[in-house]
C-alpha atoms as an extended CHARMM CRD file, in Angstrom:
* protein
*
       284  EXT
         1         1  UNK       CA             15.3940000000      -60.7910000000       19.4740000000  PROA      1               0.0000000000
         2         2  UNK       CA             16.9430000000      -58.6320000000       16.7690000000  PROA      2               0.0000000000
         3         3  UNK       CA             18.2870000000      -55.2050000000       17.7940000000  PROA      3               0.0000000000
         4         4  UNK       CA             16.9660000000      -55.4340000000       21.3520000000  PROA      4               0.0000000000
         5         5  UNK       CA             18.9920000000      -53.2100000000       23.6860000000  PROA      5               0.0000000000
         6         6  UNK       CA             19.0020000000      -53.8880000000       27.4140000000  PROA      6               0.0000000000
         7         7  UNK       CA             20.3750000000      -51.4430000000       29.9660000000  PROA      7               0.0000000000
         8         8  UNK       CA             20.1980000000      -51.3250000000       33.7480000000  PROA      8               0.0000000000
         9         9  UNK       CA             20.3310000000      -49.2790000000       36.9160000000  PROA      9               0.0000000000
        10        10  UNK       CA             23.4780000000      -51.0930000000       38.0210000000  PROA      10              0.0000000000
        11        11  UNK       CA             23.9390000000      -48.8280000000       41.0440000000  PROA      11              0.0000000000
        12        12  UNK       CA             21.4400000000      -51.1040000000       42.7720000000  PROA      12              0.0000000000
        13        13  UNK       CA             24.1890000000      -53.7150000000       42.9950000000  PROA      13              0.0000000000
        14        14  UNK       CA             27.2880000000      -51.5760000000       43.3060000000  PROA      14              0.0000000000
        15        15  UNK       CA             27.5970000000      -47.8600000000       44.0000000000  PROA      15              0.0000000000
        16        16  UNK       CA             31.0570000000      -47.8940000000       42.4120000000  PROA      16              0.0000000000
        17        17  UNK       CA             31.1420000000      -47.2640000000       38.6560000000  PROA      17              0.0000000000
        18        18  UNK       CA             33.8330000000      -49.9130000000       38.1350000000  PROA      18              0.0000000000
        19        19  UNK       CA             31.6090000000      -52.5040000000       39.7770000000  PROA      19              0.0000000000
        20        20  UNK       CA             28.6780000000      -51.4010000000       37.6490000000  PROA      20              0.0000000000
        21        21  UNK       CA             30.7210000000      -51.8300000000       34.4900000000  PROA      21              0.0000000000
        22        22  UNK       CA             31.7580000000      -55.3420000000       35.5270000000  PROA      22              0.0000000000
        23        23  UNK       CA             28.1360000000      -56.2630000000       36.2220000000  PROA      23              0.0000000000
        24        24  UNK       CA             26.9250000000      -55.0040000000       32.8600000000  PROA      24              0.0000000000
        25        25  UNK       CA             29.6020000000      -56.9730000000       31.0670000000  PROA      25              0.0000000000
        26        26  UNK       CA             28.9240000000      -60.1090000000       33.0990000000  PROA      26              0.0000000000
        27        27  UNK       CA             25.2250000000      -59.9380000000       32.2510000000  PROA      27              0.0000000000
        28        28  UNK       CA             25.7450000000      -59.0910000000       28.5940000000  PROA      28              0.0000000000
        29        29  UNK       CA             24.0130000000      -55.7120000000       28.8480000000  PROA      29              0.0000000000
        30        30  UNK       CA             24.4580000000      -52.8360000000       26.4150000000  PROA      30              0.0000000000
        31        31  UNK       CA             25.0030000000      -50.0950000000       28.9620000000  PROA      31              0.0000000000
        32        32  UNK       CA             23.6330000000      -48.0020000000       31.7620000000  PROA      32              0.0000000000
        33        33  UNK       CA             20.6820000000      -45.9490000000       32.7200000000  PROA      33              0.0000000000
        34        34  UNK       CA             23.0250000000      -44.1350000000       35.0310000000  PROA      34              0.0000000000
        35        35  UNK       CA             21.7090000000      -42.8960000000       38.3720000000  PROA      35              0.0000000000
        36        36  UNK       CA             24.3270000000      -43.3160000000       41.1140000000  PROA      36              0.0000000000
        37        37  UNK       CA             28.0720000000      -42.8560000000       40.5790000000  PROA      37              0.0000000000
        38        38  UNK       CA             30.5090000000      -43.6450000000       43.3710000000  PROA      38              0.0000000000
        39        39  UNK       CA             27.9630000000      -42.6090000000       45.9870000000  PROA      39              0.0000000000
        40        40  UNK       CA             26.7120000000      -39.4730000000       44.2270000000  PROA      40              0.0000000000
        41        41  UNK       CA             23.5340000000      -38.8760000000       42.2680000000  PROA      41              0.0000000000
        42        42  UNK       CA             24.2740000000      -38.5010000000       38.5650000000  PROA      42              0.0000000000
        43        43  UNK       CA             22.8220000000      -34.9730000000       38.5550000000  PROA      43              0.0000000000
        44        44  UNK       CA             25.3150000000      -33.9120000000       41.2240000000  PROA      44              0.0000000000
        45        45  UNK       CA             28.5990000000      -35.1920000000       39.8010000000  PROA      45              0.0000000000
        46        46  UNK       CA             31.0950000000      -32.7720000000       38.2970000000  PROA      46              0.0000000000
        47        47  UNK       CA             31.7470000000      -32.4910000000       34.5820000000  PROA      47              0.0000000000
        48        48  UNK       CA             35.2620000000      -33.8300000000       35.2370000000  PROA      48              0.0000000000
        49        49  UNK       CA             33.7980000000      -36.8970000000       36.9350000000  PROA      49              0.0000000000
        50        50  UNK       CA             31.4620000000      -37.3930000000       33.9870000000  PROA      50              0.0000000000
        51        51  UNK       CA             34.4370000000      -37.3510000000       31.6030000000  PROA      51              0.0000000000
        52        52  UNK       CA             36.1540000000      -40.0260000000       33.7040000000  PROA      52              0.0000000000
        53        53  UNK       CA             33.0230000000      -42.1890000000       33.6150000000  PROA      53              0.0000000000
        54        54  UNK       CA             32.7310000000      -41.7430000000       29.8410000000  PROA      54              0.0000000000
        55        55  UNK       CA             36.3150000000      -42.8930000000       29.3510000000  PROA      55              0.0000000000
        56        56  UNK       CA             35.7210000000      -46.0240000000       31.4170000000  PROA      56              0.0000000000
        57        57  UNK       CA             32.5190000000      -46.8740000000       29.5400000000  PROA      57              0.0000000000
        58        58  UNK       CA             34.2120000000      -46.3420000000       26.1760000000  PROA      58              0.0000000000
        59        59  UNK       CA             37.0860000000      -48.6000000000       27.1870000000  PROA      59              0.0000000000
        60        60  UNK       CA             34.5830000000      -51.3510000000       27.9590000000  PROA      60              0.0000000000
        61        61  UNK       CA             32.3640000000      -50.9310000000       24.8910000000  PROA      61              0.0000000000
        62        62  UNK       CA             29.3940000000      -49.6960000000       26.9030000000  PROA      62              0.0000000000
        63        63  UNK       CA             27.0850000000      -46.6990000000       26.4890000000  PROA      63              0.0000000000
        64        64  UNK       CA             24.8950000000      -44.4950000000       28.6220000000  PROA      64              0.0000000000
        65        65  UNK       CA             21.3640000000      -44.9130000000       27.3180000000  PROA      65              0.0000000000
        66        66  UNK       CA             19.6740000000      -42.5490000000       29.7250000000  PROA      66              0.0000000000
        67        67  UNK       CA             20.3590000000      -40.3070000000       32.7070000000  PROA      67              0.0000000000
        68        68  UNK       CA             18.2930000000      -41.5570000000       35.6480000000  PROA      68              0.0000000000
        69        69  UNK       CA             17.8530000000      -38.0660000000       37.0060000000  PROA      69              0.0000000000
        70        70  UNK       CA             15.6930000000      -36.8200000000       39.8960000000  PROA      70              0.0000000000
        71        71  UNK       CA             14.3370000000      -33.9580000000       37.7720000000  PROA      71              0.0000000000
        72        72  UNK       CA             10.6640000000      -33.4320000000       38.5660000000  PROA      72              0.0000000000
        73        73  UNK       CA             10.8930000000      -35.4470000000       41.7750000000  PROA      73              0.0000000000
        74        74  UNK       CA             10.0420000000      -32.4980000000       43.9860000000  PROA      74              0.0000000000
        75        75  UNK       CA              6.7680000000      -31.1300000000       45.2580000000  PROA      75              0.0000000000
        76        76  UNK       CA              4.7320000000      -29.1700000000       42.7560000000  PROA      76              0.0000000000
        77        77  UNK       CA              4.9310000000      -26.1450000000       45.0780000000  PROA      77              0.0000000000
        78        78  UNK       CA              8.6560000000      -26.4560000000       45.8540000000  PROA      78              0.0000000000
        79        79  UNK       CA             11.2630000000      -23.9740000000       44.6170000000  PROA      79              0.0000000000
        80        80  UNK       CA             11.5270000000      -24.4090000000       40.8640000000  PROA      80              0.0000000000
        81        81  UNK       CA             14.3470000000      -22.0320000000       39.9310000000  PROA      81              0.0000000000
        82        82  UNK       CA             16.9530000000      -24.1810000000       41.6560000000  PROA      82              0.0000000000
        83        83  UNK       CA             15.4890000000      -27.2170000000       39.9290000000  PROA      83              0.0000000000
        84        84  UNK       CA             15.9240000000      -25.5910000000       36.5290000000  PROA      84              0.0000000000
        85        85  UNK       CA             19.5950000000      -25.0530000000       37.3430000000  PROA      85              0.0000000000
        86        86  UNK       CA             19.8870000000      -28.7450000000       38.2550000000  PROA      86              0.0000000000
        87        87  UNK       CA             18.4300000000      -29.6520000000       34.8630000000  PROA      87              0.0000000000
        88        88  UNK       CA             20.9690000000      -27.4230000000       33.0960000000  PROA      88              0.0000000000
        89        89  UNK       CA             23.7960000000      -29.2110000000       34.8930000000  PROA      89              0.0000000000
        90        90  UNK       CA             22.2260000000      -32.6120000000       34.1670000000  PROA      90              0.0000000000
        91        91  UNK       CA             22.1240000000      -31.7140000000       30.4830000000  PROA      91              0.0000000000
        92        92  UNK       CA             25.8540000000      -30.9620000000       30.6330000000  PROA      92              0.0000000000
        93        93  UNK       CA             26.4370000000      -34.3980000000       32.1430000000  PROA      93              0.0000000000
        94        94  UNK       CA             24.2340000000      -36.0250000000       29.4960000000  PROA      94              0.0000000000
        95        95  UNK       CA             26.1620000000      -34.3560000000       26.6970000000  PROA      95              0.0000000000
        96        96  UNK       CA             29.5060000000      -35.5110000000       28.0960000000  PROA      96              0.0000000000
        97        97  UNK       CA             28.2310000000      -39.0800000000       28.4440000000  PROA      97              0.0000000000
        98        98  UNK       CA             26.5700000000      -38.8670000000       25.0130000000  PROA      98              0.0000000000
        99        99  UNK       CA             23.2740000000      -39.9030000000       26.5830000000  PROA      99              0.0000000000
       100       100  UNK       CA             20.3000000000      -39.0570000000       24.3830000000  PROA      100             0.0000000000
       101       101  UNK       CA             17.6990000000      -39.3890000000       27.1390000000  PROA      101             0.0000000000
       102       102  UNK       CA             17.0160000000      -38.0210000000       30.6090000000  PROA      102             0.0000000000
       103       103  UNK       CA             14.4220000000      -39.6900000000       32.8450000000  PROA      103             0.0000000000
       104       104  UNK       CA             12.1920000000      -37.1390000000       34.5910000000  PROA      104             0.0000000000
       105       105  UNK       CA              9.0560000000      -37.0250000000       36.7570000000  PROA      105             0.0000000000
       106       106  UNK       CA              5.9340000000      -34.8620000000       36.9300000000  PROA      106             0.0000000000
       107       107  UNK       CA              6.1700000000      -33.5210000000       40.4980000000  PROA      107             0.0000000000
       108       108  UNK       CA              4.7750000000      -34.8810000000       43.7330000000  PROA      108             0.0000000000
       109       109  UNK       CA              1.2390000000      -33.8250000000       44.5270000000  PROA      109             0.0000000000
       110       110  UNK       CA              0.2690000000      -32.3230000000       47.9140000000  PROA      110             0.0000000000
       111       111  UNK       CA             -1.1110000000      -34.9270000000       50.2750000000  PROA      111             0.0000000000
       112       112  UNK       CA             -4.8770000000      -35.1940000000       50.3220000000  PROA      112             0.0000000000
       113       113  UNK       CA             -5.4340000000      -32.9390000000       47.3170000000  PROA      113             0.0000000000
       114       114  UNK       CA             -6.8330000000      -33.7140000000       43.8730000000  PROA      114             0.0000000000
       115       115  UNK       CA             -3.9630000000      -34.1030000000       41.4090000000  PROA      115             0.0000000000
       116       116  UNK       CA             -6.1930000000      -32.9640000000       38.5330000000  PROA      116             0.0000000000
       117       117  UNK       CA             -6.3450000000      -29.5130000000       40.1070000000  PROA      117             0.0000000000
       118       118  UNK       CA             -2.6180000000      -29.1320000000       39.4450000000  PROA      118             0.0000000000
       119       119  UNK       CA             -2.6420000000      -30.0600000000       35.7650000000  PROA      119             0.0000000000
       120       120  UNK       CA             -1.9830000000      -26.5650000000       34.4130000000  PROA      120             0.0000000000
       121       121  UNK       CA              0.8410000000      -25.9520000000       36.8870000000  PROA      121             0.0000000000
       122       122  UNK       CA              2.4610000000      -29.2920000000       36.0540000000  PROA      122             0.0000000000
       123       123  UNK       CA              2.2150000000      -28.6370000000       32.3050000000  PROA      123             0.0000000000
       124       124  UNK       CA              3.6470000000      -25.1480000000       32.7650000000  PROA      124             0.0000000000
       125       125  UNK       CA              6.6370000000      -26.4280000000       34.7300000000  PROA      125             0.0000000000
       126       126  UNK       CA              7.2980000000      -29.3250000000       32.3890000000  PROA      126             0.0000000000
       127       127  UNK       CA              7.0990000000      -26.9680000000       29.4190000000  PROA      127             0.0000000000
       128       128  UNK       CA              9.9570000000      -24.9940000000       30.9600000000  PROA      128             0.0000000000
       129       129  UNK       CA             11.9940000000      -28.1800000000       31.3740000000  PROA      129             0.0000000000
       130       130  UNK       CA             11.4090000000      -29.0620000000       27.7400000000  PROA      130             0.0000000000
       131       131  UNK       CA             12.2700000000      -25.5370000000       26.6180000000  PROA      131             0.0000000000
       132       132  UNK       CA             15.6700000000      -25.7460000000       28.3190000000  PROA      132             0.0000000000
       133       133  UNK       CA             16.4240000000      -29.1680000000       26.8700000000  PROA      133             0.0000000000
       134       134  UNK       CA             15.3150000000      -28.5770000000       23.2780000000  PROA      134             0.0000000000
       135       135  UNK       CA             18.6770000000      -27.2850000000       22.0210000000  PROA      135             0.0000000000
       136       136  UNK       CA             20.6490000000      -30.1760000000       23.5180000000  PROA      136             0.0000000000
       137       137  UNK       CA             19.4470000000      -33.0690000000       21.3140000000  PROA      137             0.0000000000
       138       138  UNK       CA             18.4030000000      -34.8460000000       24.5030000000  PROA      138             0.0000000000
       139       139  UNK       CA             14.9510000000      -36.3620000000       25.0580000000  PROA      139             0.0000000000
       140       140  UNK       CA             13.1140000000      -35.7710000000       28.3200000000  PROA      140             0.0000000000
       141       141  UNK       CA             11.3330000000      -39.0220000000       29.2050000000  PROA      141             0.0000000000
       142       142  UNK       CA              8.5720000000      -39.1640000000       31.8050000000  PROA      142             0.0000000000
       143       143  UNK       CA              8.3150000000      -42.0770000000       34.2450000000  PROA      143             0.0000000000
       144       144  UNK       CA              4.9850000000      -42.9630000000       35.8720000000  PROA      144             0.0000000000
       145       145  UNK       CA              6.2270000000      -42.7410000000       39.4570000000  PROA      145             0.0000000000
       146       146  UNK       CA              3.8160000000      -43.3080000000       42.3510000000  PROA      146             0.0000000000
       147       147  UNK       CA              2.6780000000      -40.0240000000       43.8940000000  PROA      147             0.0000000000
       148       148  UNK       CA              3.5690000000      -37.7190000000       41.0090000000  PROA      148             0.0000000000
       149       149  UNK       CA              0.9480000000      -36.1130000000       38.7700000000  PROA      149             0.0000000000
       150       150  UNK       CA              1.4940000000      -38.7360000000       36.0790000000  PROA      150             0.0000000000
       151       151  UNK       CA              0.9660000000      -41.8350000000       38.1930000000  PROA      151             0.0000000000
       152       152  UNK       CA             -2.1920000000      -42.8960000000       36.3470000000  PROA      152             0.0000000000
       153       153  UNK       CA             -2.4920000000      -43.6470000000       32.6330000000  PROA      153             0.0000000000
       154       154  UNK       CA             -5.1170000000      -40.9360000000       32.2320000000  PROA      154             0.0000000000
       155       155  UNK       CA             -2.8930000000      -38.1970000000       33.6490000000  PROA      155             0.0000000000
       156       156  UNK       CA              0.1300000000      -39.5040000000       31.7470000000  PROA      156             0.0000000000
       157       157  UNK       CA             -1.9680000000      -39.2000000000       28.6090000000  PROA      157             0.0000000000
       158       158  UNK       CA             -2.7880000000      -35.5920000000       29.5000000000  PROA      158             0.0000000000
       159       159  UNK       CA              0.9350000000      -34.8600000000       29.7110000000  PROA      159             0.0000000000
       160       160  UNK       CA              1.7490000000      -36.4720000000       26.3710000000  PROA      160             0.0000000000
       161       161  UNK       CA             -1.1230000000      -34.7120000000       24.6120000000  PROA      161             0.0000000000
       162       162  UNK       CA             -0.2090000000      -31.3150000000       26.0380000000  PROA      162             0.0000000000
       163       163  UNK       CA              3.5540000000      -31.7790000000       25.6780000000  PROA      163             0.0000000000
       164       164  UNK       CA              4.2150000000      -33.4790000000       22.3330000000  PROA      164             0.0000000000
       165       165  UNK       CA              8.0170000000      -33.3130000000       22.7810000000  PROA      165             0.0000000000
       166       166  UNK       CA              7.7900000000      -35.3420000000       25.9930000000  PROA      166             0.0000000000
       167       167  UNK       CA              8.5270000000      -39.0570000000       25.6320000000  PROA      167             0.0000000000
       168       168  UNK       CA              7.1780000000      -41.8480000000       27.7960000000  PROA      168             0.0000000000
       169       169  UNK       CA              8.7330000000      -44.4910000000       30.0210000000  PROA      169             0.0000000000
       170       170  UNK       CA              6.4200000000      -47.3260000000       31.0090000000  PROA      170             0.0000000000
       171       171  UNK       CA              7.1270000000      -48.8180000000       34.4420000000  PROA      171             0.0000000000
       172       172  UNK       CA              4.7440000000      -51.7360000000       35.1250000000  PROA      172             0.0000000000
       173       173  UNK       CA              5.5460000000      -52.0710000000       38.8360000000  PROA      173             0.0000000000
       174       174  UNK       CA              4.7480000000      -48.4350000000       39.5340000000  PROA      174             0.0000000000
       175       175  UNK       CA              1.2920000000      -48.8840000000       38.0160000000  PROA      175             0.0000000000
       176       176  UNK       CA              0.7530000000      -52.1080000000       39.9700000000  PROA      176             0.0000000000
       177       177  UNK       CA              1.5960000000      -50.2900000000       43.1890000000  PROA      177             0.0000000000
       178       178  UNK       CA             -0.9640000000      -47.6260000000       42.2860000000  PROA      178             0.0000000000
       179       179  UNK       CA             -3.6330000000      -50.3420000000       41.9180000000  PROA      179             0.0000000000
       180       180  UNK       CA             -3.7930000000      -49.9950000000       38.1320000000  PROA      180             0.0000000000
       181       181  UNK       CA             -4.1860000000      -52.8080000000       35.6110000000  PROA      181             0.0000000000
       182       182  UNK       CA             -1.0160000000      -52.6270000000       33.5290000000  PROA      182             0.0000000000
       183       183  UNK       CA             -2.5260000000      -54.0140000000       30.3340000000  PROA      183             0.0000000000
       184       184  UNK       CA             -5.2450000000      -51.3670000000       30.3860000000  PROA      184             0.0000000000
       185       185  UNK       CA             -2.6040000000      -48.7220000000       31.1030000000  PROA      185             0.0000000000
       186       186  UNK       CA             -0.4760000000      -50.0270000000       28.2460000000  PROA      186             0.0000000000
       187       187  UNK       CA             -3.3330000000      -49.8380000000       25.7490000000  PROA      187             0.0000000000
       188       188  UNK       CA             -3.8710000000      -46.1950000000       26.6800000000  PROA      188             0.0000000000
       189       189  UNK       CA             -0.2250000000      -45.1520000000       26.5780000000  PROA      189             0.0000000000
       190       190  UNK       CA              1.6100000000      -47.3400000000       24.0860000000  PROA      190             0.0000000000
       191       191  UNK       CA              1.6330000000      -44.7670000000       21.2340000000  PROA      191             0.0000000000
       192       192  UNK       CA              3.6940000000      -42.5040000000       23.4940000000  PROA      192             0.0000000000
       193       193  UNK       CA              6.1120000000      -44.9910000000       25.0650000000  PROA      193             0.0000000000
       194       194  UNK       CA              9.7530000000      -44.6190000000       24.0490000000  PROA      194             0.0000000000
       195       195  UNK       CA             11.2090000000      -47.2710000000       26.3310000000  PROA      195             0.0000000000
       196       196  UNK       CA             10.3240000000      -49.5120000000       29.2670000000  PROA      196             0.0000000000
       197       197  UNK       CA             11.5670000000      -49.8910000000       32.8060000000  PROA      197             0.0000000000
       198       198  UNK       CA             11.5800000000      -53.5620000000       33.7020000000  PROA      198             0.0000000000
       199       199  UNK       CA             10.3420000000      -53.7510000000       37.2640000000  PROA      199             0.0000000000
       200       200  UNK       CA              7.5880000000      -56.1160000000       38.4140000000  PROA      200             0.0000000000
       201       201  UNK       CA              5.4650000000      -56.1570000000       41.5500000000  PROA      201             0.0000000000
       202       202  UNK       CA              2.6940000000      -58.0640000000       43.2220000000  PROA      202             0.0000000000
       203       203  UNK       CA             -0.5600000000      -56.2780000000       43.8810000000  PROA      203             0.0000000000
       204       204  UNK       CA              0.1390000000      -56.5860000000       47.5910000000  PROA      204             0.0000000000
       205       205  UNK       CA              3.2340000000      -54.4680000000       47.1300000000  PROA      205             0.0000000000
       206       206  UNK       CA              6.5190000000      -56.4150000000       47.0550000000  PROA      206             0.0000000000
       207       207  UNK       CA              8.8470000000      -56.0360000000       44.0880000000  PROA      207             0.0000000000
       208       208  UNK       CA              9.6290000000      -59.3600000000       42.3780000000  PROA      208             0.0000000000
       209       209  UNK       CA             11.6970000000      -60.4690000000       39.3680000000  PROA      209             0.0000000000
       210       210  UNK       CA             10.1860000000      -59.7450000000       35.9570000000  PROA      210             0.0000000000
       211       211  UNK       CA              7.3950000000      -62.1900000000       35.1740000000  PROA      211             0.0000000000
       212       212  UNK       CA              6.7390000000      -63.1530000000       38.7980000000  PROA      212             0.0000000000
       213       213  UNK       CA              4.3300000000      -60.3290000000       39.5850000000  PROA      213             0.0000000000
       214       214  UNK       CA              1.1770000000      -58.6770000000       38.3020000000  PROA      214             0.0000000000
       215       215  UNK       CA              2.8740000000      -56.3060000000       35.8480000000  PROA      215             0.0000000000
       216       216  UNK       CA              2.0900000000      -58.4440000000       32.7720000000  PROA      216             0.0000000000
       217       217  UNK       CA              5.6410000000      -57.7840000000       31.6190000000  PROA      217             0.0000000000
       218       218  UNK       CA              5.8570000000      -60.5650000000       29.0460000000  PROA      218             0.0000000000
       219       219  UNK       CA              2.6070000000      -59.4570000000       27.3690000000  PROA      219             0.0000000000
       220       220  UNK       CA              3.5700000000      -55.7770000000       27.3560000000  PROA      220             0.0000000000
       221       221  UNK       CA              7.1880000000      -56.3310000000       26.3070000000  PROA      221             0.0000000000
       222       222  UNK       CA              6.0300000000      -58.5400000000       23.4330000000  PROA      222             0.0000000000
       223       223  UNK       CA              3.5590000000      -55.9030000000       22.2280000000  PROA      223             0.0000000000
       224       224  UNK       CA              6.1410000000      -53.1460000000       22.6900000000  PROA      224             0.0000000000
       225       225  UNK       CA              8.5740000000      -55.0350000000       20.4500000000  PROA      225             0.0000000000
       226       226  UNK       CA              5.7980000000      -55.7070000000       17.9110000000  PROA      226             0.0000000000
       227       227  UNK       CA              5.1840000000      -51.9390000000       17.8210000000  PROA      227             0.0000000000
       228       228  UNK       CA              8.8640000000      -51.2830000000       17.1020000000  PROA      228             0.0000000000
       229       229  UNK       CA             10.1270000000      -50.8040000000       20.6610000000  PROA      229             0.0000000000
       230       230  UNK       CA             13.6720000000      -52.0030000000       21.2440000000  PROA      230             0.0000000000
       231       231  UNK       CA             14.9610000000      -50.3960000000       24.4310000000  PROA      231             0.0000000000
       232       232  UNK       CA             14.5620000000      -51.6790000000       27.9900000000  PROA      232             0.0000000000
       233       233  UNK       CA             16.1090000000      -50.7070000000       31.3160000000  PROA      233             0.0000000000
       234       234  UNK       CA             16.1970000000      -53.2840000000       34.1120000000  PROA      234             0.0000000000
       235       235  UNK       CA             15.3990000000      -51.6430000000       37.4530000000  PROA      235             0.0000000000
       236       236  UNK       CA             15.6750000000      -54.5470000000       39.9280000000  PROA      236             0.0000000000
       237       237  UNK       CA             14.5620000000      -53.0840000000       43.3040000000  PROA      237             0.0000000000
       238       238  UNK       CA             14.9590000000      -56.6100000000       44.6680000000  PROA      238             0.0000000000
       239       239  UNK       CA             17.1300000000      -55.5940000000       47.6090000000  PROA      239             0.0000000000
       240       240  UNK       CA             17.8920000000      -52.5240000000       49.6770000000  PROA      240             0.0000000000
       241       241  UNK       CA             20.8020000000      -50.6680000000       48.0820000000  PROA      241             0.0000000000
       242       242  UNK       CA             22.9170000000      -47.5960000000       48.7480000000  PROA      242             0.0000000000
       243       243  UNK       CA             20.9270000000      -44.5750000000       47.6880000000  PROA      243             0.0000000000
       244       244  UNK       CA             17.4710000000      -46.1950000000       47.8470000000  PROA      244             0.0000000000
       245       245  UNK       CA             16.2960000000      -43.9070000000       50.6440000000  PROA      245             0.0000000000
       246       246  UNK       CA             17.2140000000      -40.8950000000       48.5250000000  PROA      246             0.0000000000
       247       247  UNK       CA             14.8550000000      -42.0630000000       45.7890000000  PROA      247             0.0000000000
       248       248  UNK       CA             11.8460000000      -42.3050000000       48.0750000000  PROA      248             0.0000000000
       249       249  UNK       CA              9.3960000000      -39.6200000000       49.0710000000  PROA      249             0.0000000000
       250       250  UNK       CA              9.5450000000      -38.5100000000       52.6860000000  PROA      250             0.0000000000
       251       251  UNK       CA              7.6200000000      -40.8520000000       55.0040000000  PROA      251             0.0000000000
       252       252  UNK       CA              7.3790000000      -43.5440000000       52.3090000000  PROA      252             0.0000000000
       253       253  UNK       CA              9.4000000000      -46.7410000000       52.0690000000  PROA      253             0.0000000000
       254       254  UNK       CA              9.7250000000      -49.1010000000       49.1220000000  PROA      254             0.0000000000
       255       255  UNK       CA              8.6760000000      -52.7040000000       49.6680000000  PROA      255             0.0000000000
       256       256  UNK       CA             11.5820000000      -54.6030000000       48.1760000000  PROA      256             0.0000000000
       257       257  UNK       CA             11.3910000000      -58.2240000000       47.1040000000  PROA      257             0.0000000000
       258       258  UNK       CA              9.9260000000      -60.9360000000       49.3120000000  PROA      258             0.0000000000
       259       259  UNK       CA             12.7070000000      -63.2170000000       48.0490000000  PROA      259             0.0000000000
       260       260  UNK       CA             16.0210000000      -63.4850000000       49.8610000000  PROA      260             0.0000000000
       261       261  UNK       CA             19.3630000000      -62.9230000000       48.1430000000  PROA      261             0.0000000000
       262       262  UNK       CA             22.8480000000      -63.4310000000       49.4880000000  PROA      262             0.0000000000
       263       263  UNK       CA             23.8580000000      -59.9470000000       48.3820000000  PROA      263             0.0000000000
       264       264  UNK       CA             22.9280000000      -57.1580000000       45.9730000000  PROA      264             0.0000000000
       265       265  UNK       CA             24.9710000000      -58.7640000000       43.2160000000  PROA      265             0.0000000000
       266       266  UNK       CA             22.8150000000      -61.8820000000       43.3380000000  PROA      266             0.0000000000
       267       267  UNK       CA             19.6530000000      -59.7570000000       43.3620000000  PROA      267             0.0000000000
       268       268  UNK       CA             20.8580000000      -57.8100000000       40.3130000000  PROA      268             0.0000000000
       269       269  UNK       CA             21.8710000000      -60.9390000000       38.4040000000  PROA      269             0.0000000000
       270       270  UNK       CA             18.4840000000      -62.5130000000       39.1940000000  PROA      270             0.0000000000
       271       271  UNK       CA             16.6860000000      -59.4670000000       37.7920000000  PROA      271             0.0000000000
       272       272  UNK       CA             18.7510000000      -59.6050000000       34.6060000000  PROA      272             0.0000000000
       273       273  UNK       CA             18.2560000000      -63.3560000000       34.1410000000  PROA      273             0.0000000000
       274       274  UNK       CA             14.4870000000      -63.0630000000       34.6490000000  PROA      274             0.0000000000
       275       275  UNK       CA             14.0640000000      -60.4350000000       31.9570000000  PROA      275             0.0000000000
       276       276  UNK       CA             16.4880000000      -62.0250000000       29.5130000000  PROA      276             0.0000000000
       277       277  UNK       CA             14.4540000000      -65.2230000000       29.8330000000  PROA      277             0.0000000000
       278       278  UNK       CA             11.3200000000      -63.2580000000       28.8800000000  PROA      278             0.0000000000
       279       279  UNK       CA             13.0360000000      -61.6840000000       25.8740000000  PROA      279             0.0000000000
       280       280  UNK       CA             14.4110000000      -65.0190000000       24.6650000000  PROA      280             0.0000000000
       281       281  UNK       CA             10.9630000000      -66.5870000000       24.8220000000  PROA      281             0.0000000000
       282       282  UNK       CA              8.9730000000      -63.5640000000       23.7080000000  PROA      282             0.0000000000
       283       283  UNK       CA              7.9540000000      -65.1950000000       20.4260000000  PROA      283             0.0000000000
       284       284  UNK       CA              6.1640000000      -68.0380000000       22.1640000000  PROA      284             0.0000000000
């Protein structure tokens, strides 16, 4: 497909940036949605480390599409001032890497409480995030993560309507795991979606390669491309990887793939092959 750009969370296969670069080149990818670097979260690395990463990517003809940050992945009532400082540092990292996007979330909701009751607080906090980022030529892009305010299409829509500068990431597997029909969610949200995370899941919970689950990825990817979308990030989640526990909410555990892989490299390559096969055949 013309002008399609495919990136990946390559830290799922190798925590080392050199290994990630080799994997992207082997799979013919355009670059990274960078999340883990040599065992550190991207939002925690130093500016010097970021410059070293940028040099390596440049030498290999690769780019950083997005910063896979943890911004917004805290409780809605947690300390926010420290989180704002983390965003400021993440913006520095993004500028060094020449990344034009930062993936963010809309805050975990208190257990057992109605998420709709927190709408104004979520919008207020996200407005502050957007205010800080507006002078950096970097887009803040919201992912529909399970357990955050925007984990349903209706609440995602509320965010996009109230925060017009906010861009959308559509993650089919996250909606599947929330018991939501992804085609219905797509029809609600597609005017606001900037790029897609390619992660598929079965309704029962396990993550599977793209096209093997209930995420309707081929249908949605085809419509996304027809609407002018060109950017995709492969997020395999097909095997346990270094740093996975740090991405999960306390007392929750991801259900990784029901398939068996010899190692994380094989799992990553399988995820890439599955989506590339969808893209190649998307016109059918």
